Every structure is written in structure tokens, then in C-alpha cells.
């Protein structure tokens, strides 16, 4: 007889301060070991070189991954000038003897400012982008030709923070899918001395920030003290940009069964942060209507995420609990 998988005992999000040298999957495995269950996913990986915000979703919160696609990311990054590498970061092989550049802040500020906005970026050859089903880095390691199509990305902020010797540090806020090491490589080409990404910390992903992050060692201590669950951001606090509605028991029953339901705009409580592009549509007559809602029951528990189908009518697309 096949045993049914047991539901995870806790739900929510963990913001981990990923240490340098570990892969994102190493971190997920470590948290699975501490949590005692496997239902844990992430909202985008970080390279082993990188530190900072790695967001994990646990238990039923893994069903919210789809709603976090495309969130902005924020970094502090150190570009080392003097030589480029084949991987565009410090793990790669140098492509020329090291130069000794004198960095000019005004020039770096100008080059960074010119890149703010939308543009097409070619991913690095040493990346996980697929070429006929194979990761590009597999071909690059074998010195085979790698041709990747450019991808449209957007920089919202690209600002010089400081210069320390041959390392210039920048604050960068960008769209999902942007390669920071490609920005380093490009700037090195423009300066004429080569550059690569030497250090990088992700400081924010969407609503999640480094200030909320916990180190793996701290999480292990919380586990020993029986406070593992206390370090989670609860399910009810996730997706704060989605407006919320509290429904009466008769509507709650419909929602739990996955049936369409009606609400009035007066019932809505607005989201706490600006919604992403496309998060609202229009009612007849031009009245704004959110495309997606968080639906709460009478016990202040999140019971569903619902999507508008016609004005004032919503269809549950994720239901967290079903009635027997």
C-alpha cells in the first residue's frame, strides 16, 4: 500500500543570509534537515560567490512561488578592474595579464547612469541558460562555441558607492534575469582595462530584505531551542502587495470548494506596497479592480488566492484547505 506524503507541519517564508561558497541548493538541503521535511522551495538561486538574501518557502507557502515571478532584485556588487575572466567573475580564468588601472569616479558614474533603463543583455557563456537542452556552461567548459540570445532586462538604479583600490562598488536594482557579472564585464570593456565581478551581496528580493535575513547558524540555534517556527514569516503575511478580503462563512465555504464568488470593492483592504505592473485591471466605468486577491476566513487565516474573471467576481486559483 502506497503511503500518502504527510503535509509539512509548518508554513511560511524564511529569508536566509546565504554564506559565500555554498550553493543555493546546499542551503535548501540544510534547511530541510533542520525543518525535518522536504517541502521547501526557493525564489531564485544565488551563485556560490554571492551572499545575501535567499528566500525559501516552506510547506503550503511553496504554492505561492508562481506569484513571485519577475520581482525586482537589489544588490551591492564589487567590480574588480584590471583584467577580465572567462566566467565574468572571480572564479574564472584571467583573459589577460593584470593591469593597474586608476579608476575615475566621474567616468564610472557616467557609464553606470547610461545603463539605467531597459536594454538587451547577452547572458554569460558560463551560465545555466540552455542550448539545445544543455546548460551553456557545459559547452563553455569544453571550449565549445556558445551563442546565446540577448534577453531584455531593466536597471532601475545603478549607482557608484565607493572606490577602494582597483575595486569599485555599486548599488544595483534590477529586473529578474539580469546578470550582474555581465555588467561588470561590460564596464571593464568600456574602461579598456577589463573587469570582473569580485563580490556581490543580494540585499533585497521583492518585499524581502537583508534586514530580515537569518544565518544558517542562527537557524540551527533556533531549532535547538525549539523556536524554528518563530523565525518564519507566516503565510498570512506573504504577498502584501495583493489586496485582501475577509469573507463571511457562507462565502468561505464556496472559496474552500474552489467555486467563484462575488465581492464589493468596499470589502477590499489595499495592499501595503505598490503592485507590480499588470496587477490591476479596470471595472466597467473605469473603477480600478485588483486582478488577484488574498482571501481570508473568519479566523484570520489565509484560505486562498483568487483571480478576477469578470468585474466583482473572483475564481480561487490556489486554495490552501478544502472542506471534507
Coordinates of C-alpha atoms in Angstrom, one line a residue, residues 5-298:
X5 CA 3.0 12.1 1.8
X6 CA 2.3 13.9 5.0
X7 CA 1.7 17.7 4.9
X8 CA 4.5 19.8 6.2
X9 CA 3.9 20.8 9.9
X10 CA 4.7 24.5 9.3
X11 CA 4.1 27.0 6.6
X12 CA 5.8 30.4 5.7
X13 CA 8.9 32.0 4.3
X14 CA 12.5 32.1 5.6
X15 CA 14.9 34.8 4.5
X16 CA 18.4 33.2 4.7
X17 CA 21.6 35.2 4.5
X18 CA 23.4 32.8 2.2
X19 CA 27.1 32.4 3.0
X20 CA 29.8 32.7 0.4
X21 CA 30.9 29.4 -1.1
X22 CA 27.7 27.5 -0.6
X23 CA 25.2 26.8 -3.5
X24 CA 21.6 27.7 -3.1
X25 CA 20.8 24.0 -3.1
X26 CA 23.2 23.5 -0.3
X27 CA 21.2 26.0 1.8
X28 CA 17.9 24.3 0.8
X29 CA 19.2 20.9 1.9
X30 CA 20.5 22.4 5.2
X31 CA 17.1 23.9 6.0
X32 CA 15.3 20.7 5.0
X33 CA 17.5 18.9 7.5
X34 CA 16.7 21.4 10.3
X35 CA 13.0 21.6 9.4
X36 CA 12.6 17.8 9.2
X37 CA 10.6 17.8 6.0
X38 CA 11.4 18.3 2.3
X39 CA 8.5 20.6 1.1
X40 CA 10.8 23.6 0.8
X41 CA 11.5 25.7 -2.4
X42 CA 13.3 29.0 -3.2
X43 CA 12.5 32.2 -5.0
X44 CA 15.6 32.2 -7.3
X45 CA 19.1 31.0 -6.7
X46 CA 22.4 32.8 -5.9
X47 CA 25.8 31.8 -7.3
X48 CA 28.2 30.3 -4.8
X49 CA 30.2 33.5 -4.9
X50 CA 27.2 35.5 -3.8
X51 CA 26.0 36.2 -0.3
X52 CA 22.8 37.7 1.0
X53 CA 19.0 37.3 0.5
X54 CA 17.9 33.8 -0.4
X55 CA 14.2 33.4 0.1
X56 CA 12.8 29.9 0.9
X57 CA 9.1 29.0 1.0
X58 CA 8.1 26.2 3.4
X59 CA 5.1 23.9 3.5
X60 CA 2.0 25.3 1.8
X61 CA 3.8 28.5 1.0
X62 CA 5.5 26.7 -1.8
X63 CA 2.3 27.1 -3.7
X64 CA 2.9 30.9 -3.9
X65 CA 6.1 30.6 -5.9
X66 CA 4.2 31.4 -9.2
X67 CA 3.1 34.9 -7.8
X68 CA 6.7 35.9 -7.1
X69 CA 8.0 35.6 -10.7
X70 CA 9.6 38.7 -12.0
X71 CA 10.2 40.6 -8.7
X72 CA 12.9 43.2 -8.6
X73 CA 16.2 42.4 -7.0
X74 CA 18.7 44.7 -5.3
X75 CA 22.5 44.1 -4.9
X76 CA 25.7 45.7 -3.7
X77 CA 28.4 44.5 -6.1
X78 CA 32.2 45.0 -6.2
X79 CA 33.8 45.1 -9.7
X80 CA 37.5 44.4 -9.8
X81 CA 39.2 46.3 -12.7
X82 CA 42.4 45.2 -14.3
X83 CA 41.5 42.0 -16.1
X84 CA 38.5 40.1 -17.4
X85 CA 37.8 36.5 -16.8
X86 CA 36.0 33.9 -18.9
X87 CA 33.2 33.5 -16.4
X88 CA 33.0 37.2 -15.8
X89 CA 33.6 36.6 -12.0
X90 CA 36.5 35.8 -9.8
X91 CA 36.0 32.0 -10.2
X92 CA 37.1 32.2 -13.9
X93 CA 40.4 32.2 -15.7
X94 CA 42.0 35.6 -16.4
X95 CA 41.9 36.6 -20.1
X96 CA 44.9 38.9 -20.0
X97 CA 47.7 40.0 -17.7
X98 CA 46.5 42.2 -14.9
X99 CA 46.7 45.9 -15.5
X100 CA 46.9 48.6 -12.8
X101 CA 44.1 51.0 -13.7
X102 CA 43.5 54.3 -12.0
X103 CA 39.7 54.5 -11.6
X104 CA 37.9 57.8 -12.2
X105 CA 34.7 58.1 -10.2
X106 CA 33.1 60.5 -12.7
X107 CA 33.7 58.1 -15.6
X108 CA 32.3 55.1 -13.6
X109 CA 29.2 57.2 -12.5
X110 CA 28.6 58.2 -16.1
X111 CA 28.9 54.7 -17.5
X112 CA 26.5 53.4 -14.8
X113 CA 24.0 56.1 -15.4
X114 CA 23.9 55.5 -19.1
X115 CA 22.9 51.9 -18.5
X116 CA 19.8 52.7 -16.4
X117 CA 16.6 51.7 -18.2
X118 CA 15.7 48.8 -20.5
X119 CA 18.2 47.1 -22.8
X120 CA 19.1 43.7 -24.2
X121 CA 21.7 41.8 -22.3
X122 CA 23.6 38.7 -23.6
X123 CA 23.9 36.1 -20.8
X124 CA 27.4 34.9 -20.0
X125 CA 28.7 31.8 -21.7
X126 CA 29.2 30.3 -18.3
X127 CA 25.5 30.3 -17.3
X128 CA 22.7 27.9 -16.8
X129 CA 20.9 29.1 -20.0
X130 CA 20.0 26.1 -22.2
X131 CA 21.3 25.5 -25.7
X132 CA 19.5 22.5 -27.3
X133 CA 18.7 21.2 -23.8
X134 CA 22.2 21.6 -22.4
X135 CA 23.4 24.3 -20.0
X136 CA 25.6 26.8 -21.7
X137 CA 28.4 26.3 -19.1
X138 CA 28.8 22.7 -20.1
X139 CA 29.8 23.8 -23.6
X140 CA 31.9 26.7 -22.4
X141 CA 33.9 24.4 -20.1
X142 CA 34.7 22.3 -23.1
X143 CA 35.8 25.4 -25.0
X144 CA 32.9 25.0 -27.5
X145 CA 31.2 27.9 -29.1
X146 CA 28.3 29.3 -27.1
X147 CA 25.8 31.5 -28.8
X148 CA 23.1 32.9 -26.5
X149 CA 20.2 35.1 -27.5
X150 CA 20.0 38.5 -25.8
X151 CA 17.4 39.0 -23.1
X152 CA 15.6 42.2 -22.3
X153 CA 16.4 43.4 -18.8
X154 CA 15.9 46.6 -16.9
X155 CA 18.0 48.6 -14.4
X156 CA 16.2 50.9 -12.0
X157 CA 19.2 52.0 -10.2
X158 CA 22.9 51.6 -11.0
X159 CA 25.0 53.9 -8.7
X160 CA 28.6 54.0 -7.7
X161 CA 29.0 53.6 -4.0
X162 CA 32.8 53.7 -3.4
X163 CA 36.2 53.0 -4.9
X164 CA 38.8 51.0 -3.0
X165 CA 41.9 50.5 -5.0
X166 CA 41.0 48.6 -8.1
X167 CA 37.6 47.6 -6.8
X168 CA 34.5 49.8 -7.5
X169 CA 31.4 49.0 -5.5
X170 CA 27.9 49.7 -6.9
X171 CA 24.3 49.6 -5.7
X172 CA 22.1 48.0 -8.4
X173 CA 18.4 47.4 -8.5
X174 CA 17.3 45.4 -11.5
X175 CA 14.7 43.2 -13.1
X176 CA 14.7 39.5 -12.6
X177 CA 17.1 37.7 -15.0
X178 CA 19.7 40.4 -15.0
X179 CA 23.3 39.2 -14.9
X180 CA 25.4 41.5 -12.6
X181 CA 28.7 39.9 -13.7
X182 CA 27.8 40.8 -17.3
X183 CA 27.5 44.4 -16.1
X184 CA 31.0 44.1 -14.6
X185 CA 32.4 42.6 -17.8
X186 CA 30.8 45.3 -20.0
X187 CA 32.1 48.2 -17.9
X188 CA 35.6 46.7 -18.0
X189 CA 35.4 46.7 -21.8
X190 CA 34.3 50.3 -21.9
X191 CA 37.0 51.4 -19.5
X192 CA 39.5 49.4 -21.6
X193 CA 41.3 47.5 -18.8
X194 CA 38.9 44.6 -18.3
X195 CA 36.8 43.9 -15.2
X196 CA 35.0 41.0 -13.4
X197 CA 32.6 40.6 -10.5
X198 CA 34.7 40.1 -7.4
X199 CA 32.0 40.3 -4.7
X200 CA 28.2 40.5 -4.6
X201 CA 25.5 40.6 -1.9
X202 CA 21.8 40.5 -2.7
X203 CA 20.1 42.9 -0.3
X204 CA 16.5 42.5 -1.4
X205 CA 14.1 40.4 -3.5
X206 CA 10.7 42.0 -3.8
X207 CA 9.4 42.6 -0.3
X208 CA 12.1 40.5 1.3
X209 CA 15.3 42.3 2.6
X210 CA 18.6 41.5 4.2
X211 CA 17.4 43.1 7.4
X212 CA 15.0 40.1 7.7
X213 CA 17.7 37.5 6.9
X214 CA 18.9 34.9 9.3
X215 CA 22.2 33.0 9.1
X216 CA 22.1 29.2 9.0
X217 CA 24.0 29.0 12.3
X218 CA 21.3 31.2 13.9
X219 CA 18.6 29.0 12.4
X220 CA 20.3 25.9 13.8
X221 CA 20.4 27.5 17.3
X222 CA 16.7 28.4 17.0
X223 CA 16.0 24.8 16.1
X224 CA 17.9 23.6 19.2
X225 CA 15.8 26.0 21.4
X226 CA 12.6 24.8 19.8
X227 CA 12.0 28.2 18.1
X228 CA 12.4 27.2 14.5
X229 CA 8.9 28.1 13.5
X230 CA 9.3 31.5 15.2
X231 CA 11.8 32.5 12.6
X232 CA 9.3 32.1 9.7
X233 CA 7.4 34.9 8.1
X234 CA 3.8 33.5 8.4
X235 CA 1.7 32.5 5.4
X236 CA -0.7 35.3 6.2
X237 CA 2.0 38.0 5.8
X238 CA 3.2 36.9 2.3
X239 CA 2.2 38.7 -0.9
X240 CA 1.5 42.0 0.9
X241 CA 1.1 43.8 -2.4
X242 CA -2.1 41.7 -3.1
X243 CA -5.2 43.4 -1.7
X244 CA -7.0 41.2 0.9
X245 CA -10.7 40.5 1.6
X246 CA -12.2 38.9 4.6
X247 CA -15.2 36.7 3.7
X248 CA -18.2 35.6 5.7
X249 CA -18.7 31.8 6.4
X250 CA -21.1 31.3 3.5
X251 CA -18.6 32.7 1.0
X252 CA -15.7 31.0 2.8
X253 CA -17.4 27.6 2.1
X254 CA -17.6 28.5 -1.6
X255 CA -14.0 29.6 -1.7
X256 CA -12.8 26.4 0.0
X257 CA -14.6 24.3 -2.6
X258 CA -12.9 26.3 -5.4
X259 CA -16.1 28.0 -6.5
X260 CA -16.5 31.5 -7.9
X261 CA -17.6 34.2 -5.5
X262 CA -18.6 37.9 -5.6
X263 CA -17.3 40.7 -3.5
X264 CA -17.8 44.5 -3.5
X265 CA -14.9 46.9 -3.8
X266 CA -15.8 48.3 -0.4
X267 CA -14.8 45.0 1.2
X268 CA -11.2 45.2 -0.1
X269 CA -8.2 46.2 2.0
X270 CA -5.5 47.6 -0.3
X271 CA -2.0 46.0 -0.5
X272 CA 0.8 47.5 1.6
X273 CA 3.2 48.0 -1.3
X274 CA 2.9 49.1 -4.9
X275 CA 1.6 46.2 -7.0
X276 CA 3.8 45.0 -9.9
X277 CA 2.8 46.1 -13.5
X278 CA -0.3 44.4 -14.7
X279 CA -1.6 43.7 -11.1
X280 CA -4.8 45.7 -11.6
X281 CA -7.4 45.8 -14.3
X282 CA -10.4 48.1 -14.7
X283 CA -14.1 47.7 -13.8
X284 CA -16.8 48.9 -16.1
X285 CA -16.9 52.7 -15.7
X286 CA -13.1 52.9 -15.0
X287 CA -13.2 51.8 -11.4
X288 CA -9.9 50.1 -10.5
X289 CA -10.1 46.4 -9.7
X290 CA -7.3 44.2 -8.4
X291 CA -6.6 41.2 -10.6
X292 CA -5.7 39.0 -7.7
X293 CA -6.7 38.9 -4.0
X294 CA -5.7 37.2 -0.8
X295 CA -8.8 35.7 0.7
X296 CA -9.1 35.4 4.5
X297 CA -11.6 33.5 6.5
X298 CA -13.2 34.5 9.8

